[in-house]
Coordinates of C-alpha atoms in Angstrom, one line a residue:
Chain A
X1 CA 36.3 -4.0 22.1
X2 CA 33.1 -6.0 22.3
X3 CA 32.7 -9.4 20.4
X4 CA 29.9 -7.7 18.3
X5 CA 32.0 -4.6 17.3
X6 CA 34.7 -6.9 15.5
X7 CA 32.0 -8.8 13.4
X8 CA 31.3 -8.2 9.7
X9 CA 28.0 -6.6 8.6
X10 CA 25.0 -9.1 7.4
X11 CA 23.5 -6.2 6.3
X12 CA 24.1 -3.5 3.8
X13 CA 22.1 -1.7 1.7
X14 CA 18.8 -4.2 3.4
X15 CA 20.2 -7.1 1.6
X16 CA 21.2 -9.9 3.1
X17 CA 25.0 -10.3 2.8
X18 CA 24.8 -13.9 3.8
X19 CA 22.3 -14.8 1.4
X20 CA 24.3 -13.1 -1.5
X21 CA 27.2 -14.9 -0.9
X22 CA 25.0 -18.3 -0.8
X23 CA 23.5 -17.5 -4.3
X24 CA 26.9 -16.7 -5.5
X25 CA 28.1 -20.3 -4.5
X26 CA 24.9 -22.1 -5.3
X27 CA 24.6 -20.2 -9.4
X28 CA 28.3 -21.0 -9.5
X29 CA 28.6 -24.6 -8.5
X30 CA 25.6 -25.6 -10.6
X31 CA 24.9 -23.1 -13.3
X32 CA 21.6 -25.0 -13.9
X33 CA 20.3 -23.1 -10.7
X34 CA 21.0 -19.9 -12.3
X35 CA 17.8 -20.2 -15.0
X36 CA 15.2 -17.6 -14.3
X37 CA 12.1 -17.6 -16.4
X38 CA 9.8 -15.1 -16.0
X39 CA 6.3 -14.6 -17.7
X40 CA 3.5 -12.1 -17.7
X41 CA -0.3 -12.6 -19.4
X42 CA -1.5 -9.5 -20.5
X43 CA -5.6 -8.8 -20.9
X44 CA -7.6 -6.2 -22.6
X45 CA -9.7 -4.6 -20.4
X46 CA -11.2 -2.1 -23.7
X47 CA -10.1 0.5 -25.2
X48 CA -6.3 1.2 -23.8
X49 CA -6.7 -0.4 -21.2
X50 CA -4.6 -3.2 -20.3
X51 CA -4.3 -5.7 -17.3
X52 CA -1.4 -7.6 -16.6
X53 CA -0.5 -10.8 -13.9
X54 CA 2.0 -12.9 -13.0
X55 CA 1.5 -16.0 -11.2
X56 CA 4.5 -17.2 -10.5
X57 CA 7.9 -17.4 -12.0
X58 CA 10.9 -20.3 -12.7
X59 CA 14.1 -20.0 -10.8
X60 CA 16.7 -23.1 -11.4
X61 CA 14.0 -24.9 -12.6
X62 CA 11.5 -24.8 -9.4
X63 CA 7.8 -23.0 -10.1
X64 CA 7.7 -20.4 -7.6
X65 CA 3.8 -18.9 -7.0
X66 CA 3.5 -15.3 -7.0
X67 CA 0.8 -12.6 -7.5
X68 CA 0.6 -9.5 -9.1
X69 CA -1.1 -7.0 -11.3
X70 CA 0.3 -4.4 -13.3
X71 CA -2.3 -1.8 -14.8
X72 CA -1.9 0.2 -18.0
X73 CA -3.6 3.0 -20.1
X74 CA -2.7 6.1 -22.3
X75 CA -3.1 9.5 -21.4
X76 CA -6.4 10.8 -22.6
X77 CA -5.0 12.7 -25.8
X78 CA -3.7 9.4 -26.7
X79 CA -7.0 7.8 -26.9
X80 CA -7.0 6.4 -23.1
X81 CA -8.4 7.2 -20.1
X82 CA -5.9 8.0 -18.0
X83 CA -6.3 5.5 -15.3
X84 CA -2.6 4.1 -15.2
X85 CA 1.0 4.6 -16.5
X86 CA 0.9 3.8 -20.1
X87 CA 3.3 1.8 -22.1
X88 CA 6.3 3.4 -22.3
X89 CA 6.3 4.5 -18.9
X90 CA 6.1 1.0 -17.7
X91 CA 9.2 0.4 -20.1
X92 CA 11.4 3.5 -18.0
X93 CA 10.2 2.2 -15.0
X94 CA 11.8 -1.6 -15.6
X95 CA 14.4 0.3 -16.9
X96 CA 14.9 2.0 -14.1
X97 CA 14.3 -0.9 -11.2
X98 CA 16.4 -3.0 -12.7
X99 CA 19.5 -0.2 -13.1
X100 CA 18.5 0.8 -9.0
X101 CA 18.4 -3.2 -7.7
X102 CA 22.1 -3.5 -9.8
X103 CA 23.4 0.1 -8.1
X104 CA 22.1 -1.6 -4.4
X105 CA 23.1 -4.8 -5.1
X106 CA 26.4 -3.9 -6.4
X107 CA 27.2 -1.7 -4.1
X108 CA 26.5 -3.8 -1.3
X109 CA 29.1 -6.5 -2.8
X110 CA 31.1 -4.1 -2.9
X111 CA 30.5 -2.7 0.9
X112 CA 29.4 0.7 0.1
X113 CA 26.4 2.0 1.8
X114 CA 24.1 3.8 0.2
X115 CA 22.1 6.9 1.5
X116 CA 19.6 7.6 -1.5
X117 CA 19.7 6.4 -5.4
X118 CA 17.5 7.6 -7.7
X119 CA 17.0 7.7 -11.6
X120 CA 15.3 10.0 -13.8
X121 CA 14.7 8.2 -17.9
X122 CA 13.4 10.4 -20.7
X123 CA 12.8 9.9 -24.5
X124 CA 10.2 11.0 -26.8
X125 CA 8.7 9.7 -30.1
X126 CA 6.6 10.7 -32.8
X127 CA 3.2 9.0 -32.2
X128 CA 2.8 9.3 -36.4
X129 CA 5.3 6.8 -36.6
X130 CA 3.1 3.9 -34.5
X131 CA -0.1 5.4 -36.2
X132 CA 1.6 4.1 -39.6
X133 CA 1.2 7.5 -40.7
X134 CA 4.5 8.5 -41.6
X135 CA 8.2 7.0 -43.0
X136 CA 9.6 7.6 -39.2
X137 CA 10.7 5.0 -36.2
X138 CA 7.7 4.1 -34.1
X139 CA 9.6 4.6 -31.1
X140 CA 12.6 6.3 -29.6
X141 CA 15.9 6.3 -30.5
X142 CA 17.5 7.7 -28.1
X143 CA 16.6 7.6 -23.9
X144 CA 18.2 10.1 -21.4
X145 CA 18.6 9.1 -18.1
X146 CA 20.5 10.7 -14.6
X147 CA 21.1 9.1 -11.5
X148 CA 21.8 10.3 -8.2
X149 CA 23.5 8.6 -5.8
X150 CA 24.6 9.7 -2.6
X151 CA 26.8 7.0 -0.9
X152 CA 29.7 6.1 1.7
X153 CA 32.2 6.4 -1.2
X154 CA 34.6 7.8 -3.5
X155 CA 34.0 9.2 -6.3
X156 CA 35.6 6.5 -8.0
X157 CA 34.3 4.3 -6.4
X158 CA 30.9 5.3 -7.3
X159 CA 31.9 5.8 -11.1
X160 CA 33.3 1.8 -11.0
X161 CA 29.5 1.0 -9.4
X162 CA 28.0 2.9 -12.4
X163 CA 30.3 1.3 -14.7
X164 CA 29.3 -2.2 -13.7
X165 CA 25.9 -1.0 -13.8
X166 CA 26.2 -0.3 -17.4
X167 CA 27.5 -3.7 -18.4
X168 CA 25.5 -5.9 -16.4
X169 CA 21.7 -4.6 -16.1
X170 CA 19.4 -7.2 -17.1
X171 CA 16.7 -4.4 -18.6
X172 CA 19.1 -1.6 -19.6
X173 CA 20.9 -4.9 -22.3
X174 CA 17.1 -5.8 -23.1
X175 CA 17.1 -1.9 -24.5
X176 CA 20.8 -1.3 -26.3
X177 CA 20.8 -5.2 -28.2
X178 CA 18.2 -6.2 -30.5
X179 CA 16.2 -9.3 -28.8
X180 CA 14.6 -11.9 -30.7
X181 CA 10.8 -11.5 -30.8
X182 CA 9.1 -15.1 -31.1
X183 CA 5.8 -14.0 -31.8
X184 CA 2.6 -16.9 -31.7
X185 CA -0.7 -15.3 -33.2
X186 CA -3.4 -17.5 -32.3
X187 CA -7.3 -16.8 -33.9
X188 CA -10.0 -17.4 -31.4
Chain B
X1 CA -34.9 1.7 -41.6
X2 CA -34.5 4.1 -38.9
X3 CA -31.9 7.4 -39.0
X4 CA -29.9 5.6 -36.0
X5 CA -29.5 2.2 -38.4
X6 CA -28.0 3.6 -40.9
X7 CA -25.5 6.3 -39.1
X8 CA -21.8 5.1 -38.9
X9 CA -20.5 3.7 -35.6
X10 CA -19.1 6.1 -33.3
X11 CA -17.2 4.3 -31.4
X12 CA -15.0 0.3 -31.9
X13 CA -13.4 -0.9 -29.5
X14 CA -13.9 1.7 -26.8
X15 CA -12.2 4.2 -28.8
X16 CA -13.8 7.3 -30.3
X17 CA -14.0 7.3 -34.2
X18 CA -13.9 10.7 -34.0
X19 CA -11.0 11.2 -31.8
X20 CA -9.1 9.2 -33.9
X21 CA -9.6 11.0 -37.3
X22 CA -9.3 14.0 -35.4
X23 CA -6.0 13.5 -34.3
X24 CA -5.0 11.6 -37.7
X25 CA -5.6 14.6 -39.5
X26 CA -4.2 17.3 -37.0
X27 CA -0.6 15.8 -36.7
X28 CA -0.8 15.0 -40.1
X29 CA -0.8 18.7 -41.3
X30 CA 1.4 19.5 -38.1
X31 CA 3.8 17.2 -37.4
X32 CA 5.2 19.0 -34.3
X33 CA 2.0 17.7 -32.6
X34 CA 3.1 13.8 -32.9
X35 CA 6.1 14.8 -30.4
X36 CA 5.0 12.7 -27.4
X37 CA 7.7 13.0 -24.8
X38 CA 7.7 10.9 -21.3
X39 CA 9.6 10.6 -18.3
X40 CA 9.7 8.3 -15.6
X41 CA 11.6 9.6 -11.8
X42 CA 12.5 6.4 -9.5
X43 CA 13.4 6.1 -6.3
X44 CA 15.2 3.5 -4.3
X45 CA 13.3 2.7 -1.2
X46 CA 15.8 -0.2 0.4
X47 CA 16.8 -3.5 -1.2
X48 CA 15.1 -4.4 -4.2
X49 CA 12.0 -1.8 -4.0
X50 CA 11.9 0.8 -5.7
X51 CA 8.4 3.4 -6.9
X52 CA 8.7 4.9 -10.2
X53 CA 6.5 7.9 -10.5
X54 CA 5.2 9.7 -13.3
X55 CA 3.8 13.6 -12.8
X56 CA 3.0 13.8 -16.2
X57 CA 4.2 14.1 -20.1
X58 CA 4.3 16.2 -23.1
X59 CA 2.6 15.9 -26.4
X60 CA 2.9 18.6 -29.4
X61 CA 5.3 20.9 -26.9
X62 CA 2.6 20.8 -23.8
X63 CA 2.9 19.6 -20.7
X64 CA 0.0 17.6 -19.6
X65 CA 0.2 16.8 -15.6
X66 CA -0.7 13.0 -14.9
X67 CA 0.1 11.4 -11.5
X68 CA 0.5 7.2 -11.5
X69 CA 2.9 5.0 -9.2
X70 CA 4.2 2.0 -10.3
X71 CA 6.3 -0.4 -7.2
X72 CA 8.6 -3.3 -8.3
X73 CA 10.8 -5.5 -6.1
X74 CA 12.5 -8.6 -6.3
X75 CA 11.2 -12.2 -5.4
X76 CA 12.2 -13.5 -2.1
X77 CA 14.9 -16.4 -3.9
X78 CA 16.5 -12.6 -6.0
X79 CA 17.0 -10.8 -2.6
X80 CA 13.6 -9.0 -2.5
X81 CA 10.5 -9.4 -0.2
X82 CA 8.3 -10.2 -3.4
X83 CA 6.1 -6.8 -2.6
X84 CA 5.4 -6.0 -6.4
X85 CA 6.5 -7.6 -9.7
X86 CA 10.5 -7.4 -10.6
X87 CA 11.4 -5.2 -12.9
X88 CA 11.7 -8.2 -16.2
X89 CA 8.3 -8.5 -15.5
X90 CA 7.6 -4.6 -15.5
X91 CA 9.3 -5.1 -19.0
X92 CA 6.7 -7.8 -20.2
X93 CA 3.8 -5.8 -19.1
X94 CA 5.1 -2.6 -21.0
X95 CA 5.7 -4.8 -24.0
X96 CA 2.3 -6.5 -23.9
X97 CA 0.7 -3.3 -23.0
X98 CA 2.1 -1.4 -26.2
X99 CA 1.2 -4.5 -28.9
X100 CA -2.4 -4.8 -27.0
X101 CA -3.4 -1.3 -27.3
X102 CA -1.7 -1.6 -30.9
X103 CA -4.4 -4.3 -32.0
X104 CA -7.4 -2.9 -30.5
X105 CA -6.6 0.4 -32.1
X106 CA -5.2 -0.3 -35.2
X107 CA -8.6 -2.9 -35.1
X108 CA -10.8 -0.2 -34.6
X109 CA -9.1 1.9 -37.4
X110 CA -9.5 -1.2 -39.6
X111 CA -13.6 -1.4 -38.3
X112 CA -12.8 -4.6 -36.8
X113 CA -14.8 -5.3 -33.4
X114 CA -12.6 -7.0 -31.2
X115 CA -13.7 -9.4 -28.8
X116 CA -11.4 -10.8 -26.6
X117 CA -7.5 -10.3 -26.8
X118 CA -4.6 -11.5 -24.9
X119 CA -1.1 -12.1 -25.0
X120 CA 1.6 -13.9 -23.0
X121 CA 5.1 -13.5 -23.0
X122 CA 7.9 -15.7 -21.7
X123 CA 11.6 -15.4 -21.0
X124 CA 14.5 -16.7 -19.6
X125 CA 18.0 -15.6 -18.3
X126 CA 21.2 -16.9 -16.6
X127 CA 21.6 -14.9 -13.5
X128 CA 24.8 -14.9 -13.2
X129 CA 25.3 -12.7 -15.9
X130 CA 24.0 -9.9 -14.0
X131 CA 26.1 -10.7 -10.8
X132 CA 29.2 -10.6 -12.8
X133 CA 30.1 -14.2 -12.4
X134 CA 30.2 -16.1 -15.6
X135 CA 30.4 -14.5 -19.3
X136 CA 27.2 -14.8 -20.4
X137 CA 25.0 -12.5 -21.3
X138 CA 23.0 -10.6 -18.6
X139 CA 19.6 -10.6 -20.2
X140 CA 17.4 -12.3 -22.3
X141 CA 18.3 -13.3 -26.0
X142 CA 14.8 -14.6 -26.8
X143 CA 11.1 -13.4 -25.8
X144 CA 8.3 -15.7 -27.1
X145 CA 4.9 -14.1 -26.9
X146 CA 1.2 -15.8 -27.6
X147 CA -1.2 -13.5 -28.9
X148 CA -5.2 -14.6 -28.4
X149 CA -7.5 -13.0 -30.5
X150 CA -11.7 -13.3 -31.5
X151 CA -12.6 -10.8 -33.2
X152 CA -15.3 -10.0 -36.0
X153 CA -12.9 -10.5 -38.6
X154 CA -11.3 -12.7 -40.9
X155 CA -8.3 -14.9 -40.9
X156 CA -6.9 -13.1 -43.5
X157 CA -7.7 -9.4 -41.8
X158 CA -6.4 -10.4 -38.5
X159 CA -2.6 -11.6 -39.9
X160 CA -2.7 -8.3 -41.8
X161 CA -3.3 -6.8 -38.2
X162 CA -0.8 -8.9 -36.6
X163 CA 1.8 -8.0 -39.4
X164 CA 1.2 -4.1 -38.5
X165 CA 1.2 -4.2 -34.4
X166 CA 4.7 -6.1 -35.1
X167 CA 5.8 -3.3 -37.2
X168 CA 5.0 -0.2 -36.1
X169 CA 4.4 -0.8 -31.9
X170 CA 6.7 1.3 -30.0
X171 CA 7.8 -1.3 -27.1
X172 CA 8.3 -4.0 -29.5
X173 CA 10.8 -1.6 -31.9
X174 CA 12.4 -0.6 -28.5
X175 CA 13.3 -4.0 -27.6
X176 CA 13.9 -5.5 -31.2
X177 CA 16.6 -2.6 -32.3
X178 CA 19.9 -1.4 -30.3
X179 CA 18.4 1.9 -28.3
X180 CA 20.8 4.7 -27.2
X181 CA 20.5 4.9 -23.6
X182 CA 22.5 8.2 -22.3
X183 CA 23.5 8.3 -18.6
X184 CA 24.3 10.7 -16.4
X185 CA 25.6 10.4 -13.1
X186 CA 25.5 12.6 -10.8
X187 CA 27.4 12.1 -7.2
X188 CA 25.5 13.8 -4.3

């Protein structure tokens, strides 16, 4: 047996395995490194439309520069134009990033490898509700979602993966707790 | 005074007067054409990236075909390649999105001719929720948002506005009450 075919994986999943393990000891040794701040300015570009940047985020109190736009619109029956996802499909989509990154990531912590992952998220409202045109909840109650995984692993395996999923998602505890809303209104 | 002076405006904000009082009325004396229904498919594509795509959605029971992308990934420091915005800040955009469109239309309903109109949003969390190593929670508690508005309005009309895009805009109801998300897994 080669010296190469003994050694552990640095990969799995494209993550670094190294640089997992080095977070882990860094957010654990000084917990002050695990503070990430993110932030997003958002523009209207007129009617529905909307344009949205970051610049940069915080991690462990460092300013880290980066750049990117994220468009927005409504379909043309909801008074839009069409040119780009609208609101709540932005919302299933960080949904669903954040619950993929947490199946990848997990998974390779936990040494599985995994073929293809994908999630489907589905809900529906009643537009009268945001229109303030009737008693009923302007959004959605209630959000389907399926994933499909195909992996090197048992079924239970996989079912622990989802599990820890569940409980540790960033986006998916932004949607099932009630967060705090600090809203600043400034008049021009 | 001319004809053309003394006609109402057609359109504020970018948004058709018309449109709007059309589809006031219409799901008003048929409420099963306020059912908007959306759904968001995302695939993993290796590490942190993932596409979202949307192929359409359905409002009053039809299905209207719509094709937009949307990439997110991670930042370099959170085991990504920083190739899109991480899916937090997805969440930001969908929220600012949803109150943005709120106050230019709800504006327009009000005949207020908006101007210019921003908002930021902030947050922070403790990573190491989300990698399972410390009990903490894995999201955000808090979001603090900045809304900037001119508009041809006064004070008094533009709190009134604010008070209703806080009330009745979908995102911010989605992140300020528990949602039921459903899962289903499926093992390929």
């Amino acid at each position: 047996m080669t010296q190469a075919a003994i050694q552990q994986p640095t990969t799995c999943n494209g993550f670094s395995l190294l640089a997992l393990g080095d977070t882990v000891e860094q957010v654990t040794s000084d917990p002050s490194l695990a503070r990430a701040a993110f932030a997003v300015r958002s523009e209207w570009k007129g009617a529905a439309k909307v344009e949205s940047r970051v610049t940069g985020y915080e991690l462990g109190g460092q300013s880290i520069a980066r750049e990117h736009v994220i468009h927005s619109d409504e379909p043309r029956e909801l008074f839009g134009q069409d040119a780009a996802p609208n609101p709540q499909e932005l919302l299933f989509a960080a949904l669903n990033a954040c619950m993929i990154f947490g199946y990848a990531c997990k998974a390779a912590a936990m040494g599985i490898e995994v073929q293809r992952l994908s999630i489907e998220t589905q809900g529906s409202l009643d537009v009268r509700g945001a229109l303030g045109l009737a008693d009923v909840p302007p959004g959605m109650l209630t959000m389907h979602y399926t994933v499909r995984i195909k992996a090197k692993a048992s079924a239970q395996q996989l079912r622990e993966l989802h599990e820890s999923v569940m409980a540790l998602s960033p986006n998916r505890y932004h949607l099932t707790h009630p967060i705090e809303l600090v809203p600043k209104l400034v008049i021009e």
